[in-house]
Short mmCIF file of C-alpha atoms in Angstrom, two decimals:
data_model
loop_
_atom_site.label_atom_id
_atom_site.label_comp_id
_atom_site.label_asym_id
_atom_site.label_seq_id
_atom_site.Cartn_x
_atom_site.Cartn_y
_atom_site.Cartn_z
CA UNK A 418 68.41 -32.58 102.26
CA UNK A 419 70.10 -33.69 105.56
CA UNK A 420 70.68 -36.86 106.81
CA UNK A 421 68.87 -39.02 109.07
CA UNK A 422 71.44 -37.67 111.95
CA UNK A 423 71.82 -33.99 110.79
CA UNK A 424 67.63 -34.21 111.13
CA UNK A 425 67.47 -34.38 114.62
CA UNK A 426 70.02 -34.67 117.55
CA UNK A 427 66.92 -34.36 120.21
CA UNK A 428 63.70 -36.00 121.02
CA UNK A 429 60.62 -34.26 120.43
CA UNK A 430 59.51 -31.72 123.47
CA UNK A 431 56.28 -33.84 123.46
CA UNK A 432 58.22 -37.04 123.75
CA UNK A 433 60.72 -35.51 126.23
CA UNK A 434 57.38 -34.24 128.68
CA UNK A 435 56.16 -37.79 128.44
CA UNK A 436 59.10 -39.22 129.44
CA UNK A 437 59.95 -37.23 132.42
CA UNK A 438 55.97 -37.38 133.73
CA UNK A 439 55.93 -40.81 133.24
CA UNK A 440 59.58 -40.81 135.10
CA UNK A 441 58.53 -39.73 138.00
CA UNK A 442 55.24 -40.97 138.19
CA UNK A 443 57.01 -44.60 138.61
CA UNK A 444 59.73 -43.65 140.81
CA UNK A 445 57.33 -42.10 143.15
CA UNK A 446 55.34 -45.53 142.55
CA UNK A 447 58.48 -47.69 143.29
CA UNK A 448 59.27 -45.65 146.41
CA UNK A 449 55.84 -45.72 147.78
CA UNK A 450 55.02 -49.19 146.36
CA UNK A 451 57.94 -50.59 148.96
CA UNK A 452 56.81 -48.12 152.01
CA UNK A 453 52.78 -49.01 152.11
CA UNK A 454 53.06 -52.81 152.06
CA UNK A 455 55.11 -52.37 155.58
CA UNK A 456 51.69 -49.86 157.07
CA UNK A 457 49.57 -51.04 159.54
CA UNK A 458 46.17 -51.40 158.12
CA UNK A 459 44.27 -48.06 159.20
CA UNK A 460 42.54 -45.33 156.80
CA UNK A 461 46.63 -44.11 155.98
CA UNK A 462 47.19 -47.65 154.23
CA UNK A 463 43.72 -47.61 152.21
CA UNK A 464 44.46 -43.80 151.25
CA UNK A 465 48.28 -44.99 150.49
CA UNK A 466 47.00 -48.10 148.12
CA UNK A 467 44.20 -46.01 146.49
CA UNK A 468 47.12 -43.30 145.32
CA UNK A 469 49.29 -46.26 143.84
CA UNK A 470 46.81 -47.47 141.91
CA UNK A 471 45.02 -44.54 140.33
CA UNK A 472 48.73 -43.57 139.51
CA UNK A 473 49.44 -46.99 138.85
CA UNK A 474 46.50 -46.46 136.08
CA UNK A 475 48.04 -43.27 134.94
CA UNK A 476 51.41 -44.54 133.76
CA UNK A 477 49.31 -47.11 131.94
CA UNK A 478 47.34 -44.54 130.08
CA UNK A 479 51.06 -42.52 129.87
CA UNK A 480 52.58 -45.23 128.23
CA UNK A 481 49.77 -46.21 125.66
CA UNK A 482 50.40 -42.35 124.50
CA UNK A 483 53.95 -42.65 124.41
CA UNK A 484 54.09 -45.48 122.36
CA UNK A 485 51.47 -44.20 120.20
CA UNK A 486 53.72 -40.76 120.01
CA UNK A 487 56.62 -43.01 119.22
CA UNK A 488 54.41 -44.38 116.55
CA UNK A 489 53.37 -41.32 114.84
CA UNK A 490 56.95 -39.56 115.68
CA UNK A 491 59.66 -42.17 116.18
CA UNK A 492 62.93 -41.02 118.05
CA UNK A 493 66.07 -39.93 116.60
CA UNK A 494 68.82 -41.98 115.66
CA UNK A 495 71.19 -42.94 118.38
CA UNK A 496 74.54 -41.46 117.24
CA UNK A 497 76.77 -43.32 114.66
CA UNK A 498 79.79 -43.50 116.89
CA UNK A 499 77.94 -45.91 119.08
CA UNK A 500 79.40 -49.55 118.97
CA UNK A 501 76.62 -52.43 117.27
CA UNK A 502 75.92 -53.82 120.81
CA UNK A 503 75.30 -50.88 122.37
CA UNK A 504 72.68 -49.93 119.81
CA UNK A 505 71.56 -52.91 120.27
CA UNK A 506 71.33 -52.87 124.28
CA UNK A 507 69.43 -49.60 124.52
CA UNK A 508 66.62 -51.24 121.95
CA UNK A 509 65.98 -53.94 124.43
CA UNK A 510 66.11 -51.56 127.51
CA UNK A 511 63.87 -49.32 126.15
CA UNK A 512 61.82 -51.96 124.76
CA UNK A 513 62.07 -53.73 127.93
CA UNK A 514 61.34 -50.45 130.20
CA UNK A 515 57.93 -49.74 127.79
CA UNK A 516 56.67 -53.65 128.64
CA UNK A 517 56.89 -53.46 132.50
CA UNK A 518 55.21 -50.14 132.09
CA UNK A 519 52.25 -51.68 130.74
CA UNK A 520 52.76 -55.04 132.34
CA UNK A 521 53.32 -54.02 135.76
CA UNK A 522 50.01 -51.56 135.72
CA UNK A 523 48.18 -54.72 134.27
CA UNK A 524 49.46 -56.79 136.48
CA UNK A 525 48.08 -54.02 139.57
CA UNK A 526 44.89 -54.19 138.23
CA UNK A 527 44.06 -57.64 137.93
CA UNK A 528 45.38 -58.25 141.54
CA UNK A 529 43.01 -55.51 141.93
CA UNK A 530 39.97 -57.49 140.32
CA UNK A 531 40.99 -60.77 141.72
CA UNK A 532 40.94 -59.42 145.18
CA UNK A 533 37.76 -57.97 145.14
CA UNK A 534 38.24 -54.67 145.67
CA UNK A 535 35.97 -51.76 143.80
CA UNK A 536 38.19 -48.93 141.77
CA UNK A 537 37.77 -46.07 140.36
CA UNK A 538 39.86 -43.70 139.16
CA UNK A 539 40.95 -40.91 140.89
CA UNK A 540 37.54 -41.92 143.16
CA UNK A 541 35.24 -41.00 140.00
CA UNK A 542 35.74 -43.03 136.94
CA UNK A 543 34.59 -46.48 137.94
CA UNK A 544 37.48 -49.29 136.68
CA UNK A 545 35.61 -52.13 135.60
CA UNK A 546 36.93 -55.72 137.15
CA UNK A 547 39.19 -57.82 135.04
CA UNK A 548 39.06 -61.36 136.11
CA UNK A 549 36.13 -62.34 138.92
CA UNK A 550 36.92 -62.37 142.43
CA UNK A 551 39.27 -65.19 143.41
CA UNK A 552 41.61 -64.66 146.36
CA UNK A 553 44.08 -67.77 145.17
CA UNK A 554 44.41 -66.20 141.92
CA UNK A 555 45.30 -63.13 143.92
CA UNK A 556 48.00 -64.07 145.54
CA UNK A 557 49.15 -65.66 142.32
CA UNK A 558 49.21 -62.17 140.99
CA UNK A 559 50.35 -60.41 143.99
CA UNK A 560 53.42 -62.86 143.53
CA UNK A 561 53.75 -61.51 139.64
CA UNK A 562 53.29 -57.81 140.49
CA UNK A 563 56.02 -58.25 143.16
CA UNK A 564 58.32 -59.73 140.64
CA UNK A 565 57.62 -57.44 137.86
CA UNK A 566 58.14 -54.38 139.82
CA UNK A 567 61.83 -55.83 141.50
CA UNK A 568 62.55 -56.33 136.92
CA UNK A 569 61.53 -52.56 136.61
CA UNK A 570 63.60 -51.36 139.03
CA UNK A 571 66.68 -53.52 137.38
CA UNK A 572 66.03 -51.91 134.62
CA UNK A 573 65.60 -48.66 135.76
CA UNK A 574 68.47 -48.66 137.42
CA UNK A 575 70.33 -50.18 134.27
CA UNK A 576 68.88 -47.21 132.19
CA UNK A 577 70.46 -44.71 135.19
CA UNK A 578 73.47 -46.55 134.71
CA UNK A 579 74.20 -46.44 131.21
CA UNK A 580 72.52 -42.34 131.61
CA UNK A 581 75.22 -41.57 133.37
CA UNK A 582 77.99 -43.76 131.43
CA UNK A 583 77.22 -41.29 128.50
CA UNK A 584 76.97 -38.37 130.49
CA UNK A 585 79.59 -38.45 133.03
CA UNK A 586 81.77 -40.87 132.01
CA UNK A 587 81.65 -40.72 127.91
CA UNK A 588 80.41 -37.14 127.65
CA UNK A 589 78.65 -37.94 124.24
CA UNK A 590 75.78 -36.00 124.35
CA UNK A 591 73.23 -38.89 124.78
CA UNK A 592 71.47 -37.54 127.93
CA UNK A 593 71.12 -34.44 126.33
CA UNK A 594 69.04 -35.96 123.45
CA UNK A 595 66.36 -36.29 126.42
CA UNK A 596 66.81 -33.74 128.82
CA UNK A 597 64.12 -30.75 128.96
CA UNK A 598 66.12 -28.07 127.68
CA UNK A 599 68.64 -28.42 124.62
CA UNK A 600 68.45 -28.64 120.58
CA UNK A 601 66.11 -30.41 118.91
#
């Protein structure tokens, strides 16, 4: 029988579609989360907002599956060559990364709910209010979304960073492990 590392070198296909969906999903919600707040209100704006949020709710929904897939199929073991701390770093990114991608979502829709507004998904499913409509506590949360989405992009751009470390730099096969194509 193999060892843990002989078992896999790659992430699962399912996890690796999850991850790159989800991927761009919340670039494209970083980018366009810093362009609308600058719009002029008009029909562009609402249309603008309405998109971020109903993908806003999809990376929510993402997530909850891929930590339930993480659950049910964790990921394989980060290569034994790997120093203690950097074991230990890539834990707490990645633990870190999956907690803004529920928090910040969260955090979108009870700014939502506090400001008032009606949602549904996609402009069909109807999003039920979390908190009653209270325009101090909105700001309050407006304040919290803002912050929470300048941490994801630290970490995002932390997890580029150390992506291309072990790609470019140290060659050591960790990108690979979660790239589209390769062994499993």
């Amino acid at each position: 029988m193999p060892g843990v590392e002989g078992r896999r070198q790659g992430h699962h296909p399912g996890a690796k579609a999850l991850h790159w969906i989800t991927a761009l999903a919340v670039l494209g919600l970083l980018g366009v989360g810093l362009w609308m707040t600058g719009l002029p209100l008009g029909l562009l704006k609402l249309e603008v907002y309405g998109w971020h949020k109903w993908i806003g709710l999809t990376v929510l929904v993402l997530t909850m599956v891929r930590l339930w897939w993480r659950w049910r199929h964790p990921p394989p073991p980060l290569p034994g060559a790997l120093p203690a701390w950097e074991r230990r770093a890539a834990h707490a990114a990645h633990w870190a990364l999956f907690f803004l991608l529920l928090a910040m979502p969260i955090s979108g829709w009870l700014m939502n709910s506090a400001a008032g507004v009606g949602l549904y998904w996609f402009g069909y499913v109807p999003i039920p209010d979390l908190v009653p409509h209270d325009p101090a506590l909105f700001e309050t949360l407006r304040t919290g979304h803002r912050v929470l989405s300048r941490l994801l992009m630290a970490v995002v751009a932390l997890h580029v960073g150390a992506v291309v470390y072990h790609d470019v730099l140290r060659r050591d096969g960790i990108f690979r492990r979660i790239w589209l194509s390769g062994e499993r």
